[in-house]
């Protein structure tokens, strides 16, 4: 799905452009994923596990643009990728087609400026346009900022899975399972 480009002003007055990344953005996208993965323990990957090549990432971004129901929305500040969010379908079966999963990440230097909220609005609007009936996500129980963001947009907690993440130091984290009816 193509996201129609839009520019908004953040809480600190900086301008931010939301648009679909395309194949030409692949290397920057990989650098972003690596950086954001290294900045937080709340995403699924360690930064050294971001091993896709730029070609593979370019194909992925193109497939997202061509998809009728899956989307990536990227946020650019001063022309640089600052945040990213996406909607994934479940397997293409009639019994699952009403559900979608979402993910979001913002570079740490831009936290607290409203970027997460702007992307959540765009994701919810896109999920409705794609005719999903519910959006689902998982969030590490210690991720207070994420939980605040999701509750603000009407996600409700319906369960908690222990031991969802197992870190390299042997510690583990539980995840809350959240859902928003669209
Ligand atoms: C979670 C995340 C997406 C939030 O993005 P953000 O741009 O900081 O979000 P916003 O600026 O829109 O803030 C969202 C809300 O969190 C609140 N918030 C800020 N700091 C907070 C804190 N320390 N604890 C709890 N809530 C906090 C804000 O007040 C805001 O609510 P408000 O608009 O009603 O004031 C971002 O921190 C992030 O990418 N984290 C790392 C990756 C991640 O955790 N992704 C989600 C995985 S499930």
Short mmCIF file of C-alpha atoms and ligand atoms in Angstrom, two decimals:
data_model
loop_
_atom_site.label_atom_id
_atom_site.label_comp_id
_atom_site.label_asym_id
_atom_site.label_seq_id
_atom_site.Cartn_x
_atom_site.Cartn_y
_atom_site.Cartn_z
CA UNK A 1 0.00 0.00 0.00
CA UNK A 2 1.22 3.44 -0.83
CA UNK A 3 0.92 6.01 1.95
CA UNK A 4 0.01 9.42 0.58
CA UNK A 5 2.83 11.74 1.62
CA UNK A 6 2.04 14.22 4.34
CA UNK A 7 4.08 16.71 6.38
CA UNK A 8 3.25 17.50 9.99
CA UNK A 9 4.80 19.61 12.75
CA UNK A 10 6.16 17.86 15.85
CA UNK A 11 5.86 19.10 19.44
CA UNK A 12 9.25 20.89 19.17
CA UNK A 13 8.32 22.68 15.92
CA UNK A 14 10.37 20.38 13.65
CA UNK A 15 8.72 19.29 10.42
CA UNK A 16 8.29 15.60 9.73
CA UNK A 17 7.30 13.96 6.44
CA UNK A 18 5.42 10.68 6.44
CA UNK A 19 5.76 8.61 3.28
CA UNK A 20 6.21 5.09 1.97
CA UNK A 21 9.85 4.09 1.72
CA UNK A 22 10.75 2.62 -1.68
CA UNK A 23 13.59 0.49 -3.03
CA UNK A 24 15.91 3.51 -3.17
CA UNK A 25 15.59 3.82 0.63
CA UNK A 26 16.78 0.25 1.31
CA UNK A 27 20.27 0.98 2.67
CA UNK A 28 19.02 3.78 4.91
CA UNK A 29 16.27 1.47 6.16
CA UNK A 30 18.83 -1.21 7.08
CA UNK A 31 21.00 1.36 8.90
CA UNK A 32 17.88 2.54 10.75
CA UNK A 33 16.83 -0.98 11.80
CA UNK A 34 20.36 -1.74 12.99
CA UNK A 35 20.53 1.48 15.01
CA UNK A 36 17.09 1.24 16.58
CA UNK A 37 17.67 -2.43 17.42
CA UNK A 38 20.84 -1.45 19.28
CA UNK A 39 19.11 1.36 21.19
CA UNK A 40 16.41 -0.68 22.92
CA UNK A 41 15.77 -4.11 24.40
CA UNK A 42 12.11 -3.86 23.38
CA UNK A 43 12.47 -5.03 19.76
CA UNK A 44 12.91 -8.63 18.64
CA UNK A 45 16.42 -8.33 17.19
CA UNK A 46 19.95 -7.56 18.35
CA UNK A 47 21.63 -5.15 15.96
CA UNK A 48 24.03 -7.87 14.73
CA UNK A 49 20.99 -9.90 13.67
CA UNK A 50 20.03 -7.35 11.03
CA UNK A 51 21.68 -9.35 8.25
CA UNK A 52 19.50 -8.64 5.19
CA UNK A 53 21.31 -7.25 2.15
CA UNK A 54 20.26 -3.94 0.59
CA UNK A 55 18.91 -5.87 -2.41
CA UNK A 56 16.69 -8.06 -0.26
CA UNK A 57 15.48 -5.02 1.68
CA UNK A 58 14.77 -3.19 -1.62
CA UNK A 59 12.63 -6.14 -2.78
CA UNK A 60 10.80 -6.13 0.55
CA UNK A 61 10.05 -2.40 0.33
CA UNK A 62 8.79 -2.81 -3.24
CA UNK A 63 6.56 -5.71 -2.20
CA UNK A 64 5.08 -3.52 0.53
CA UNK A 65 4.31 -0.79 -2.00
CA UNK A 66 2.60 -3.28 -4.30
CA UNK A 67 0.70 -5.01 -1.49
CA UNK A 68 -3.02 -4.25 -1.21
CA UNK A 69 -3.17 -4.77 2.56
CA UNK A 70 0.34 -4.46 4.05
CA UNK A 71 2.01 -1.11 4.58
CA UNK A 72 5.14 0.55 5.87
CA UNK A 73 5.00 4.21 6.83
CA UNK A 74 8.31 6.00 7.35
CA UNK A 75 8.88 9.33 9.07
CA UNK A 76 11.63 11.62 7.78
CA UNK A 77 13.04 14.61 9.66
CA UNK A 78 15.42 16.88 7.73
CA UNK A 79 15.36 14.23 5.01
CA UNK A 80 16.64 11.48 7.35
CA UNK A 81 14.71 8.40 8.44
CA UNK A 82 13.64 8.92 12.08
CA UNK A 83 10.86 6.39 12.64
CA UNK A 84 9.00 3.60 10.98
CA UNK A 85 5.76 1.69 11.47
CA UNK A 86 4.03 -1.10 9.63
CA UNK A 87 1.06 -3.38 9.33
CA UNK A 88 1.47 -7.10 8.61
CA UNK A 89 -1.35 -9.41 7.55
CA UNK A 90 -1.69 -12.88 8.96
CA UNK A 91 -1.58 -15.77 6.45
CA UNK A 92 -4.04 -15.06 3.59
CA UNK A 93 -6.95 -17.17 4.76
CA UNK A 94 -10.60 -16.24 5.14
CA UNK A 95 -10.61 -17.05 8.86
CA UNK A 96 -7.68 -14.69 9.54
CA UNK A 97 -8.18 -11.84 7.10
CA UNK A 98 -9.93 -9.58 9.64
CA UNK A 99 -6.76 -9.41 11.77
CA UNK A 100 -3.50 -7.46 11.34
CA UNK A 101 -0.36 -7.07 13.42
CA UNK A 102 1.50 -3.79 13.79
CA UNK A 103 4.97 -2.67 14.77
CA UNK A 104 6.58 0.72 15.39
CA UNK A 105 10.02 2.11 16.21
CA UNK A 106 11.38 5.61 16.68
CA UNK A 107 15.08 6.53 16.97
CA UNK A 108 15.83 7.37 20.60
CA UNK A 109 16.90 10.96 19.84
CA UNK A 110 13.34 11.64 18.64
CA UNK A 111 11.39 10.02 21.49
CA UNK A 112 8.80 12.19 23.22
CA UNK A 113 8.17 14.55 20.27
CA UNK A 114 4.87 12.97 19.30
CA UNK A 115 6.33 10.97 16.42
CA UNK A 116 5.00 7.68 17.82
CA UNK A 117 1.53 9.21 18.09
CA UNK A 118 1.61 10.59 14.55
CA UNK A 119 2.58 7.17 13.19
CA UNK A 120 -0.09 5.41 15.27
CA UNK A 121 -2.74 7.67 13.74
CA UNK A 122 -1.44 6.89 10.24
CA UNK A 123 -1.33 3.14 10.94
CA UNK A 124 -4.86 3.03 12.35
CA UNK A 125 -6.20 5.05 9.42
CA UNK A 126 -4.41 2.70 6.95
CA UNK A 127 -5.65 -0.43 8.75
CA UNK A 128 -9.22 0.83 8.48
CA UNK A 129 -8.71 1.63 4.79
CA UNK A 130 -7.48 -1.95 4.25
CA UNK A 131 -10.68 -3.18 5.94
CA UNK A 132 -9.10 -4.99 8.86
CA UNK A 133 -11.40 -5.38 11.86
CA UNK A 134 -8.72 -5.51 14.55
CA UNK A 135 -5.11 -4.51 15.09
CA UNK A 136 -2.93 -6.62 17.36
CA UNK A 137 0.50 -6.17 18.93
CA UNK A 138 2.84 -7.43 21.61
CA UNK A 139 4.77 -5.15 23.95
CA UNK A 140 7.42 -5.96 26.56
CA UNK A 141 5.81 -5.43 29.96
CA UNK A 142 8.59 -2.99 31.01
CA UNK A 143 8.04 -0.78 27.94
CA UNK A 144 6.15 1.99 29.75
CA UNK A 145 6.44 4.42 26.86
CA UNK A 146 5.06 1.88 24.41
CA UNK A 147 2.22 0.90 26.76
CA UNK A 148 1.26 4.56 27.26
CA UNK A 149 1.24 5.08 23.49
CA UNK A 150 -0.90 2.01 22.77
CA UNK A 151 -3.42 2.73 25.55
CA UNK A 152 -3.72 6.32 24.30
CA UNK A 153 -4.85 4.92 20.94
CA UNK A 154 -7.41 2.52 22.41
CA UNK A 155 -5.46 -0.75 22.57
CA UNK A 156 -6.61 -3.06 25.37
CA UNK A 157 -4.53 -5.65 27.17
CA UNK A 158 -5.95 -9.16 26.85
CA UNK A 159 -3.14 -11.35 28.13
CA UNK A 160 0.48 -11.64 29.13
CA UNK A 161 2.99 -14.21 27.84
CA UNK A 162 5.88 -14.97 30.18
CA UNK A 163 9.34 -15.61 28.74
CA UNK A 164 8.59 -13.98 25.37
CA UNK A 165 12.13 -12.58 24.99
CA UNK A 166 15.22 -14.44 26.18
CA UNK A 167 18.24 -12.12 26.27
CA UNK A 168 21.85 -13.12 25.70
CA UNK A 169 22.62 -12.53 29.40
CA UNK A 170 20.06 -15.20 30.32
CA UNK A 171 17.38 -12.77 31.55
CA UNK A 172 13.91 -12.87 30.05
CA UNK A 173 10.93 -10.55 29.54
CA UNK A 174 7.20 -11.08 29.38
CA UNK A 175 5.03 -9.40 26.75
CA UNK A 176 1.55 -7.97 27.08
CA UNK A 177 -0.78 -8.92 24.23
CA UNK A 178 -2.87 -5.95 23.10
CA UNK A 179 -5.70 -5.48 20.66
CA UNK A 180 -7.67 -2.59 19.20
CA UNK A 181 -11.04 -3.07 17.50
CA UNK A 182 -11.24 -0.86 14.42
C1 LIG B 1 7.43 3.37 22.04
C2 LIG B 1 7.79 4.47 21.05
C3 LIG B 1 7.34 4.05 19.66
C4 LIG B 1 7.10 5.76 21.44
O1 LIG B 1 7.42 6.76 20.49
P1 LIG B 1 7.43 8.32 20.85
O2 LIG B 1 7.71 9.06 19.59
O3 LIG B 1 8.33 8.56 21.99
O4 LIG B 1 5.90 8.53 21.25
P2 LIG B 1 5.17 9.92 21.64
O5 LIG B 1 6.16 11.03 21.68
O6 LIG B 1 4.00 10.05 20.73
O7 LIG B 1 4.69 9.62 23.13
C5 LIG B 1 3.67 8.71 23.41
C6 LIG B 1 3.18 8.89 24.82
O8 LIG B 1 4.14 8.34 25.75
C7 LIG B 1 4.21 9.23 26.87
N1 LIG B 1 5.49 9.08 27.53
C8 LIG B 1 6.61 9.79 27.34
N2 LIG B 1 7.58 9.33 28.14
C9 LIG B 1 7.07 8.34 28.85
C10 LIG B 1 7.58 7.48 29.85
N3 LIG B 1 8.88 7.55 30.23
N4 LIG B 1 6.77 6.56 30.40
C11 LIG B 1 5.48 6.45 29.97
N5 LIG B 1 4.95 7.24 29.03
C12 LIG B 1 5.73 8.17 28.47
C13 LIG B 1 4.05 10.56 26.28
O9 LIG B 1 3.62 11.48 27.27
C14 LIG B 1 3.02 10.35 25.18
O10 LIG B 1 1.71 10.53 25.64
P3 LIG B 1 0.99 11.97 25.42
O11 LIG B 1 1.06 12.26 23.97
O12 LIG B 1 -0.39 11.71 25.90
O13 LIG B 1 1.75 12.95 26.22
C15 LIG B 1 9.33 4.75 21.05
O14 LIG B 1 9.72 5.05 22.35
C16 LIG B 1 10.17 3.59 20.53
O15 LIG B 1 10.35 3.42 19.34
N6 LIG B 1 10.75 2.80 21.45
C17 LIG B 1 11.68 1.75 21.07
C18 LIG B 1 11.07 0.68 20.21
C19 LIG B 1 9.78 0.18 20.80
O16 LIG B 1 9.66 0.02 22.00
N7 LIG B 1 8.85 -0.11 19.90
C20 LIG B 1 7.58 -0.68 20.29
C21 LIG B 1 7.74 -2.14 20.47
S1 LIG B 1 6.20 -2.91 20.96
#
